[in-house]
mmCIF file of C-alpha atoms in Angstrom:
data_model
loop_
_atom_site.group_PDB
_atom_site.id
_atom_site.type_symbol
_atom_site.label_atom_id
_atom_site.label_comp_id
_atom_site.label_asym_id
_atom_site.label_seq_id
_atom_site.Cartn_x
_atom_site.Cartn_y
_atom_site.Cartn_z
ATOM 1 C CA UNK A 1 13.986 44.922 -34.471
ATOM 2 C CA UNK A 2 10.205 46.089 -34.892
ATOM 3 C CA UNK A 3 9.196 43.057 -32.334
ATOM 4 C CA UNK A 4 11.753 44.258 -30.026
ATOM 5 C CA UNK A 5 10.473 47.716 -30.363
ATOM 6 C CA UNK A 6 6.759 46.612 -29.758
ATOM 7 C CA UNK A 7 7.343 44.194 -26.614
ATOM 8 C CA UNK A 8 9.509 46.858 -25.181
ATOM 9 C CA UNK A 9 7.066 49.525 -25.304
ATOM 10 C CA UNK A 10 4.326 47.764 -24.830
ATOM 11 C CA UNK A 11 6.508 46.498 -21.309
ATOM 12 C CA UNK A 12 7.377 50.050 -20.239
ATOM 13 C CA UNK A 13 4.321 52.052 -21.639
ATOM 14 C CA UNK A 14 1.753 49.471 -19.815
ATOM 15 C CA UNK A 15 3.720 49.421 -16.257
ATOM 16 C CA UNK A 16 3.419 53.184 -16.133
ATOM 17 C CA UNK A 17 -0.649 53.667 -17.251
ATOM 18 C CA UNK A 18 -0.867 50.360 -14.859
ATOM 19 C CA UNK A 19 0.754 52.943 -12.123
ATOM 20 C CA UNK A 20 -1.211 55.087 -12.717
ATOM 21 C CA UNK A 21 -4.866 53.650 -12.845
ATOM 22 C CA UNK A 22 -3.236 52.005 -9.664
ATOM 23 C CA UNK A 23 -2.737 55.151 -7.986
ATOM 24 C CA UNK A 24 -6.691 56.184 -9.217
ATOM 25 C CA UNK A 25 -8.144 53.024 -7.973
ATOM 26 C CA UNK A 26 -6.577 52.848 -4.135
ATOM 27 C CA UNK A 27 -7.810 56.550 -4.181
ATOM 28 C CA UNK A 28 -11.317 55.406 -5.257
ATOM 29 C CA UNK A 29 -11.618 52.686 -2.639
ATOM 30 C CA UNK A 30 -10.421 55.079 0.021
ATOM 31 C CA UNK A 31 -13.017 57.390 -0.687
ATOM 32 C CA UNK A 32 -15.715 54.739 -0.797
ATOM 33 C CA UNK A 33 -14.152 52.578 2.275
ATOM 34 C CA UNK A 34 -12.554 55.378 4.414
ATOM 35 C CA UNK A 35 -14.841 58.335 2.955
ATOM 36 C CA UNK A 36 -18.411 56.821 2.983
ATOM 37 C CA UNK A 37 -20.168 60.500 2.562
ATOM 38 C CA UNK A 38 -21.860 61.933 -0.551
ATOM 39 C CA UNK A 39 -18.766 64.684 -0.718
ATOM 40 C CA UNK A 40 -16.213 61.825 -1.136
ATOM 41 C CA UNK A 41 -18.761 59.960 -3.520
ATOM 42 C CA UNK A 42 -18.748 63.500 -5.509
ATOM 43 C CA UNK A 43 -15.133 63.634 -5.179
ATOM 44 C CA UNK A 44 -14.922 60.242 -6.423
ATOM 45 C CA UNK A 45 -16.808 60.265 -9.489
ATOM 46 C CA UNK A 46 -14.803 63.569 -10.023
ATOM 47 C CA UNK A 47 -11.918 61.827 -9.800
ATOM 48 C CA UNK A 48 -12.985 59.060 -11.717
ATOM 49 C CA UNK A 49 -14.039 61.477 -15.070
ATOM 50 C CA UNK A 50 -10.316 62.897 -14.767
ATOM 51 C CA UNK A 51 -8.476 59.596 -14.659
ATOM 52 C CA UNK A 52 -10.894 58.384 -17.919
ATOM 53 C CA UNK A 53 -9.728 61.769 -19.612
ATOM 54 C CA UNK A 54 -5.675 60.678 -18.523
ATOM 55 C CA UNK A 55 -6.479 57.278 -19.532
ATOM 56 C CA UNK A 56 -7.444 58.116 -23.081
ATOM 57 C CA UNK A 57 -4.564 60.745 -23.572
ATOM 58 C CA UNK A 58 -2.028 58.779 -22.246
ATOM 59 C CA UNK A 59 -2.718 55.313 -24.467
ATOM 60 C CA UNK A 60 -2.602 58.221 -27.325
ATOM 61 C CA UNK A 61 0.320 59.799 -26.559
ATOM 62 C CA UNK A 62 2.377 56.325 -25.870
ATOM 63 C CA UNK A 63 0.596 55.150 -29.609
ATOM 64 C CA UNK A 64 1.608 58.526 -31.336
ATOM 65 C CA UNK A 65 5.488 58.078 -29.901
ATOM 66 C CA UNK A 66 5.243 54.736 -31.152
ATOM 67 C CA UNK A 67 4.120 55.211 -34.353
ATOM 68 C CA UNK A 68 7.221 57.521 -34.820
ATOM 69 C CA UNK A 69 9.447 55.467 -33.828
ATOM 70 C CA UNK A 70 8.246 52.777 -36.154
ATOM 71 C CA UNK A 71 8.396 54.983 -39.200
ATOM 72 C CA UNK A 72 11.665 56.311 -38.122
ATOM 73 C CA UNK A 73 13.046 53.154 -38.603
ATOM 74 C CA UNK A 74 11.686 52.475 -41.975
ATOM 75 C CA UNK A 75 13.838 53.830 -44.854
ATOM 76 C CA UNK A 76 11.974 53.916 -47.667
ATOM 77 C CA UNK A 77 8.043 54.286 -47.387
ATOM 78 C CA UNK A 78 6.807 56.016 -44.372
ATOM 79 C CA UNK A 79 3.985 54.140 -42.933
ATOM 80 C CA UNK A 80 1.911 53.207 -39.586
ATOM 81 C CA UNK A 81 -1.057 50.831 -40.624
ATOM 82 C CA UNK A 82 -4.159 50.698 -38.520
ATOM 83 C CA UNK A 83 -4.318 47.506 -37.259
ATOM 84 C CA UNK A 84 -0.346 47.961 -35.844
ATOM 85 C CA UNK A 85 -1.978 50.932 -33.953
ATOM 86 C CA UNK A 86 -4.837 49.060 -32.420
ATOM 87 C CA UNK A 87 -3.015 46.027 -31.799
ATOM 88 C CA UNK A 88 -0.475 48.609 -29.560
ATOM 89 C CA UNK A 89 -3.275 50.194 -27.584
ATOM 90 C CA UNK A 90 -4.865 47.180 -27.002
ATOM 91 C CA UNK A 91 -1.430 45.450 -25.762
ATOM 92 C CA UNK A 92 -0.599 48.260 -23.694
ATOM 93 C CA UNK A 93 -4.252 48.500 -21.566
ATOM 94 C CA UNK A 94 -4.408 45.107 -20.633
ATOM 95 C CA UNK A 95 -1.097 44.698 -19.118
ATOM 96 C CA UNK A 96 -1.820 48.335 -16.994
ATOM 97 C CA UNK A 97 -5.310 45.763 -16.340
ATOM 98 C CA UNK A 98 -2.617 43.650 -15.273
ATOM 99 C CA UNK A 99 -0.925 45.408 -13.132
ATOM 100 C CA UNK A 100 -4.069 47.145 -11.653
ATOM 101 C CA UNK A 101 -5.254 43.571 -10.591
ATOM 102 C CA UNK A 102 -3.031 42.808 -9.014
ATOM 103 C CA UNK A 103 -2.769 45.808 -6.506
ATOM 104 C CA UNK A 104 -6.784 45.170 -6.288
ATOM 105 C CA UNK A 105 -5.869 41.742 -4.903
ATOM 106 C CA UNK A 106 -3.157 43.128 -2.655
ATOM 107 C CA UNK A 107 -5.739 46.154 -1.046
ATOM 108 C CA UNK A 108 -8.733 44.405 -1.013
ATOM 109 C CA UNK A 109 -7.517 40.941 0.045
ATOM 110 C CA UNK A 110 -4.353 41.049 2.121
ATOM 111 C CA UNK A 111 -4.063 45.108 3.417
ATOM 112 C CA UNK A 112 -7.405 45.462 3.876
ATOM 113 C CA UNK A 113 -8.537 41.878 4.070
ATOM 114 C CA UNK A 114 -11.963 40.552 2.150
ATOM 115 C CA UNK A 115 -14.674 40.308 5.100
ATOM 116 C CA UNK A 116 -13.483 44.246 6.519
ATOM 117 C CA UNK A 117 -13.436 45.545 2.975
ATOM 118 C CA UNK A 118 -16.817 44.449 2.348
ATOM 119 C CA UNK A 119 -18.099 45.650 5.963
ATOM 120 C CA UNK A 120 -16.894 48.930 5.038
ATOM 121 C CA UNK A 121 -18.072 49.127 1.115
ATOM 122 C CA UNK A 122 -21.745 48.267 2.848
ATOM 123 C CA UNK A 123 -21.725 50.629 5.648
ATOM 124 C CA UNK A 124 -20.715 53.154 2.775
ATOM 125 C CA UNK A 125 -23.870 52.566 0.743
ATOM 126 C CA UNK A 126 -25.685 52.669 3.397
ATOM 127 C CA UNK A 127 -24.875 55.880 4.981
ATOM 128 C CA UNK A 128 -25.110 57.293 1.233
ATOM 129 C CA UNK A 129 -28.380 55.724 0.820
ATOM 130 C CA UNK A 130 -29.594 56.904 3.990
ATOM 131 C CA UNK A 131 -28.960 60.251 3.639
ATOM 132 C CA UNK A 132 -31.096 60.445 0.602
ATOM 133 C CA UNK A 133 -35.083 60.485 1.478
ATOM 134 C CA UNK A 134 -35.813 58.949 -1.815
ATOM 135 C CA UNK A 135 -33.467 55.598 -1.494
ATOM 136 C CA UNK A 136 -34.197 55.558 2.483
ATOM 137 C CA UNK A 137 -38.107 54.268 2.010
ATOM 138 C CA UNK A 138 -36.374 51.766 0.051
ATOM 139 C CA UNK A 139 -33.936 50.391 2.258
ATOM 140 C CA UNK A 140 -35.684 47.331 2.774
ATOM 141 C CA UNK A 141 -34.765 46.344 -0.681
ATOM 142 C CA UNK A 142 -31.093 47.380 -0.840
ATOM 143 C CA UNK A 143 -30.664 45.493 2.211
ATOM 144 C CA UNK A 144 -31.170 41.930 0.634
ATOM 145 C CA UNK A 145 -28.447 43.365 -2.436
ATOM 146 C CA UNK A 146 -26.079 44.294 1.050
ATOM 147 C CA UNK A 147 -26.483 40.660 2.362
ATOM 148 C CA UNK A 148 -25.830 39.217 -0.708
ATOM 149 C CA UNK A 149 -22.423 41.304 -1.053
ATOM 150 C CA UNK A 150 -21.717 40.243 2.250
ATOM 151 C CA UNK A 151 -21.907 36.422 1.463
ATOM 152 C CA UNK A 152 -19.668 36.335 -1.301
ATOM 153 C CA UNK A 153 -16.883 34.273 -0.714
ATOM 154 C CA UNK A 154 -12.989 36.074 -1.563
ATOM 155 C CA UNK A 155 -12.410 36.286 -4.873
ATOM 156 C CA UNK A 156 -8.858 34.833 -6.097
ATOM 157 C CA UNK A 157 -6.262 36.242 -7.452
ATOM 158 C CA UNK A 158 -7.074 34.890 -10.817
ATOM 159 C CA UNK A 159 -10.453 36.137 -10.306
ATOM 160 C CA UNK A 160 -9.788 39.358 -9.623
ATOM 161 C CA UNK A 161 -6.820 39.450 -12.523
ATOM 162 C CA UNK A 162 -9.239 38.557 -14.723
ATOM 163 C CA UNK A 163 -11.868 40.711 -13.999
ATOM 164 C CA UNK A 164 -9.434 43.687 -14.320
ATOM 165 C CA UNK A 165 -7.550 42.302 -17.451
ATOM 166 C CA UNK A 166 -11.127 42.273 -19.307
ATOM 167 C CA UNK A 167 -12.223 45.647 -18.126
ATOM 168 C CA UNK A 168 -9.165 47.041 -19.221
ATOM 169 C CA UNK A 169 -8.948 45.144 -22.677
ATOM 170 C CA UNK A 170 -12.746 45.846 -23.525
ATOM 171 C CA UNK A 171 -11.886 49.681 -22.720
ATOM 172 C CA UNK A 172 -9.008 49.410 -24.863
ATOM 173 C CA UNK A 173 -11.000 47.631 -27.936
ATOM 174 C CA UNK A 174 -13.107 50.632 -28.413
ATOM 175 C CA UNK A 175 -10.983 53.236 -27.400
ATOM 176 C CA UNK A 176 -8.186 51.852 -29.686
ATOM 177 C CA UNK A 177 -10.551 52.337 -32.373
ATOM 178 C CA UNK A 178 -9.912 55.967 -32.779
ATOM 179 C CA UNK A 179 -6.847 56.404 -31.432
ATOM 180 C CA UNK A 180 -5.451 53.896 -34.092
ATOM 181 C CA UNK A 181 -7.050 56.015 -36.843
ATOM 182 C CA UNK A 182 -5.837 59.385 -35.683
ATOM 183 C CA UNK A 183 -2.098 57.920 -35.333
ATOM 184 C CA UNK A 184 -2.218 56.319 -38.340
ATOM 185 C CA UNK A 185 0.401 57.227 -41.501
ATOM 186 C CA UNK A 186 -0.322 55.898 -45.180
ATOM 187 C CA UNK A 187 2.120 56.719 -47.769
ATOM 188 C CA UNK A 188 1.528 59.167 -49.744
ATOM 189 C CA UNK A 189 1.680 58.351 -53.381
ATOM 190 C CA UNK A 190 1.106 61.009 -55.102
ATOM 191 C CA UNK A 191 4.217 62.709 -52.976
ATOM 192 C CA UNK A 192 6.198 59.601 -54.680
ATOM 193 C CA UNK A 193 4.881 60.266 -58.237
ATOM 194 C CA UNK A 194 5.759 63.881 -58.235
ATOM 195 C CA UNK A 195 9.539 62.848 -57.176
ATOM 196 C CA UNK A 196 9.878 60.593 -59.906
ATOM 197 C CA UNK A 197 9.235 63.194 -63.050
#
């Protein structure tokens, strides 16, 4: 029953923080692809602070609903170990990384295609760059980093699922950390003690 519980949540939980981050990414691309001005890179990184914040609360909330659930079902001794709590979180972010690779692979690679998304993340940079008299006197040098962008091949979709998968599990190792401790439950002995005399 516990297994069932965990694989379910884990399945329902991780589709909708893999929404989401989804929803956070294609609006980060579109700023950088679409945008390309220092407002939208403001606006980005804005952006990008606020989805961290939802991405922290939401892998809490989803382990503290767990955790109840788990002890609910547990008749005698109330308890939510640790490692049960980080192996949740954990679970949880890297099938949202999942999920989040894959609608990388279907922006980047079929809607927008490789070689135009590329054109347009350069020509971004650039314009940023460019309005900045500090980085323009150093064009020269970001140029060789823009031709090497532009010469990497398309990345497959194993590629890119793995790339997002990792990002999402390393996030989710140290994050899981505390949230694991904070959701935790140990029985409380003493409360046992004092029920027996």
């Amino acid at each position: 029953m516990n297994q069932n519980l965990f694989l379910n949540r884990v399945m329902s939980y991780g589709a909708i923080l893999g929404f989401v981050m989804l929803i956070s990414h294609i609006f980060e691309q579109c700023a950088v692809v679409y945008g390309g001005t220092l407002s939208w890179y403001s606006i980005m990184g804005f952006e990008y602070l606020v989805a961290s914040i939802l991405y922290i609360w939401m892998l809490y909330r989803f382990a503290k609903s767990y955790s109840l659930e788990v002890m609910a079902q547990q008749s005698d001794v109330k308890m939510f170990s640790f490692s049960r709590g980080y192996g949740f979180v954990v679970s949880v972010s890297t099938l949202s990384g999942v999920i989040v690779g894959l609608g990388r692979y279907i922006l980047h690679n079929l809607i927008i295609g490789h070689s135009e998304y590329t054109k347009s993340m350069i020509s971004s940079l650039q314009s940023v760059l460019k309005a900045n008299p500090e980085t323009a006197s150093m064009m020269g040098t970001y140029n060789q980093l823009f031709s090497q962008m532009a010469a990497q091949p398309e990345p497959t979709i194993l590629q890119t699922l793995f790339s997002s998968v990792w990002s999402y599990f390393f996030a989710a190792s140290i994050v899981a950390l505390i949230i694991a401790a904070v959701v935790k439950k140990e029985p409380n002995i003493f409360e046992k003690n004092n029920s027996e005399e």
